Short mmCIF file of C-alpha atoms and ligand atoms in Angstrom, two decimals:
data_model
loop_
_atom_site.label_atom_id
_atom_site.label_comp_id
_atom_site.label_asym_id
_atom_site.label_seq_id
_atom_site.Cartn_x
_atom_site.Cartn_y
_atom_site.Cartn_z
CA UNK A 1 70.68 96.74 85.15
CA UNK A 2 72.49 98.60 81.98
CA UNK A 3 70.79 101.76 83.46
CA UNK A 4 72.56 101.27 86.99
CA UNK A 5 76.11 100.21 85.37
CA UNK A 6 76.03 103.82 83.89
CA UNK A 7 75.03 105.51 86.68
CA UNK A 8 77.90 103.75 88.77
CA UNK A 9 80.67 104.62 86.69
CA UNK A 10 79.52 108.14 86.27
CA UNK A 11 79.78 108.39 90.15
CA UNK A 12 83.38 106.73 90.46
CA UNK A 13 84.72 109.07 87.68
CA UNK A 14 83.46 111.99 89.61
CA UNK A 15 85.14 110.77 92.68
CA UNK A 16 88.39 110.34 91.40
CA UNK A 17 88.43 113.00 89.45
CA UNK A 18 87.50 115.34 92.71
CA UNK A 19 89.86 113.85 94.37
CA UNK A 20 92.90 114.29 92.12
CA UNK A 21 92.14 117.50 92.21
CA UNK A 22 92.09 117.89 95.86
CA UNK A 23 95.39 116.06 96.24
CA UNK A 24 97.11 118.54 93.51
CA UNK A 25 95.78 121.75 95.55
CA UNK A 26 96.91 120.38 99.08
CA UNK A 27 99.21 118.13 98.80
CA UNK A 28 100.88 116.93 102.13
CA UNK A 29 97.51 118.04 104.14
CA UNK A 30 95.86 115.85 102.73
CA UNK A 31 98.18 112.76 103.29
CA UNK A 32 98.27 114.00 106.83
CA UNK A 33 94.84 114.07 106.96
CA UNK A 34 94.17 111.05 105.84
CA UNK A 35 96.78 109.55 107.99
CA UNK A 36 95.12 110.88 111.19
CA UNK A 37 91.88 109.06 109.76
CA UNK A 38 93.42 105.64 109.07
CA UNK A 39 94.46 105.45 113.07
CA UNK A 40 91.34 107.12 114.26
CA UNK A 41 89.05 105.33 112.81
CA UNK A 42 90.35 102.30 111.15
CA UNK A 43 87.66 100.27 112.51
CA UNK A 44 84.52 101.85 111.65
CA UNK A 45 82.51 99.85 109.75
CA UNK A 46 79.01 101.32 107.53
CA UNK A 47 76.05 99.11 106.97
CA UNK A 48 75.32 97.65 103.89
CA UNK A 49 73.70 95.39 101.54
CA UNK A 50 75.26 93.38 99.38
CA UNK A 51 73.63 92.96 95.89
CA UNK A 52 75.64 91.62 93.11
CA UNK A 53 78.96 89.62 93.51
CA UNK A 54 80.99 89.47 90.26
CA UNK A 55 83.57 86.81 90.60
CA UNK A 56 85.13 87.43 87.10
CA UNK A 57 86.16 91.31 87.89
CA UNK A 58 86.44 90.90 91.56
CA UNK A 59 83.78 93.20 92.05
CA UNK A 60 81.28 93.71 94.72
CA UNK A 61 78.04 95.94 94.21
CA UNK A 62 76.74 96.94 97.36
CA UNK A 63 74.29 99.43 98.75
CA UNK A 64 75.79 101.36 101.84
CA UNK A 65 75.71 104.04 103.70
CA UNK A 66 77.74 107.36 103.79
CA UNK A 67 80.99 106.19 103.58
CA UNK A 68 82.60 109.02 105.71
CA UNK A 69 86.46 108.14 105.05
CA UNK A 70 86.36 108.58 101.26
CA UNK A 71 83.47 111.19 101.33
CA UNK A 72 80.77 108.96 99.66
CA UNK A 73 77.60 109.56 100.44
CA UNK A 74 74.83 106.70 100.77
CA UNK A 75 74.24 104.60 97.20
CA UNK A 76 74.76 101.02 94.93
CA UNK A 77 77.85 101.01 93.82
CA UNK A 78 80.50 98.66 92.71
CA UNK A 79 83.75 98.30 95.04
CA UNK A 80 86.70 96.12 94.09
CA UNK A 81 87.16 92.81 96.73
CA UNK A 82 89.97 92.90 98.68
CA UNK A 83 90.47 89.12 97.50
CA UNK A 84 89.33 86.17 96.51
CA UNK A 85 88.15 84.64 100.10
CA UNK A 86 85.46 88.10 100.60
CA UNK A 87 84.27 87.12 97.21
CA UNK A 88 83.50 83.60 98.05
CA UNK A 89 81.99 84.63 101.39
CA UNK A 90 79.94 87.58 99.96
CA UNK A 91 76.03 86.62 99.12
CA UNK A 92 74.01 88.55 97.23
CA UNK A 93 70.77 89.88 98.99
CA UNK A 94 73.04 89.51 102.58
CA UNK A 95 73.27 92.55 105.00
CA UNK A 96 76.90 93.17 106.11
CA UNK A 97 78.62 95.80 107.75
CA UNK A 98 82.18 96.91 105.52
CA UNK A 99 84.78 98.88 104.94
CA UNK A 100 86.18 100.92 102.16
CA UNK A 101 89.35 102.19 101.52
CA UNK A 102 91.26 104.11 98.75
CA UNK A 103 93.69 101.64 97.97
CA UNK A 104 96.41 103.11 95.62
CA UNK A 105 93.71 104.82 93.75
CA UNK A 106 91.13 102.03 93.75
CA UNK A 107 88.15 101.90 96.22
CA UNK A 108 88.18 99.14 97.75
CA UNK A 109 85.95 96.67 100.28
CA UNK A 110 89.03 96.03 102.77
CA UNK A 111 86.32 94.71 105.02
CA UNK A 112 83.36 92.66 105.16
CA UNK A 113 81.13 91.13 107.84
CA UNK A 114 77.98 89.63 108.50
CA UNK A 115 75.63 91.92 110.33
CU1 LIG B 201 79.78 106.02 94.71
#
């Protein structure tokens, strides 16, 4: 488990830290893009499983699919809840469908169904 905690946070710092960068370089492009994607595709949802629900931190580890909107590609990885009622209905070992957003810099699960 300590061997899959490091590997996580390695991957989120490399994600944020890519995509900084891409906001310095093109600024308003890439608010428009990501505007364009927010009304085209707001409800597309990726399968995935959910494997560890951490209450505490409000923290979700799931194991999805490429995660198109925020250029993730298929892993486990921990995602912030959107709030307290997804972390109550999340079960660990369930498959669900969800969705994940960059919220103000964190990625979150802003969506989470049964599948
Ligand atoms: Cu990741």
């Amino acid at each position: 488990m300590k061997k899959l905690m490091t590997l996580t946070a390695a991957c989120c710092v490399a994600v944020s830290l890519t995509g900084v960068a891409f906001a310095k370089e093109n600024g308003g492009m890439m608010m428009q893009a990501g505007t364009m994607g927010a009304q085209a595709g707001t409800s597309a949802l990726t399968d995935a499983v959910v494997k560890k629900v951490d209450a505490a931190s409000s923290m979700i580890t799931i194991k999805h699919g490429e995660l198109a909107n925020i250029g993730m590609a298929p892993m486990t990885m921990a995602y912030k809840a959107k709030d307290a009622g997804m972390l109550k209905a999340a079960k660990e070992g369930e498959k669900v469908k969800v969705r994940v957003e960059n919220v103000n810099g964190t990625l979150t699960i802003v969506k989470l169904e049964k599948r």
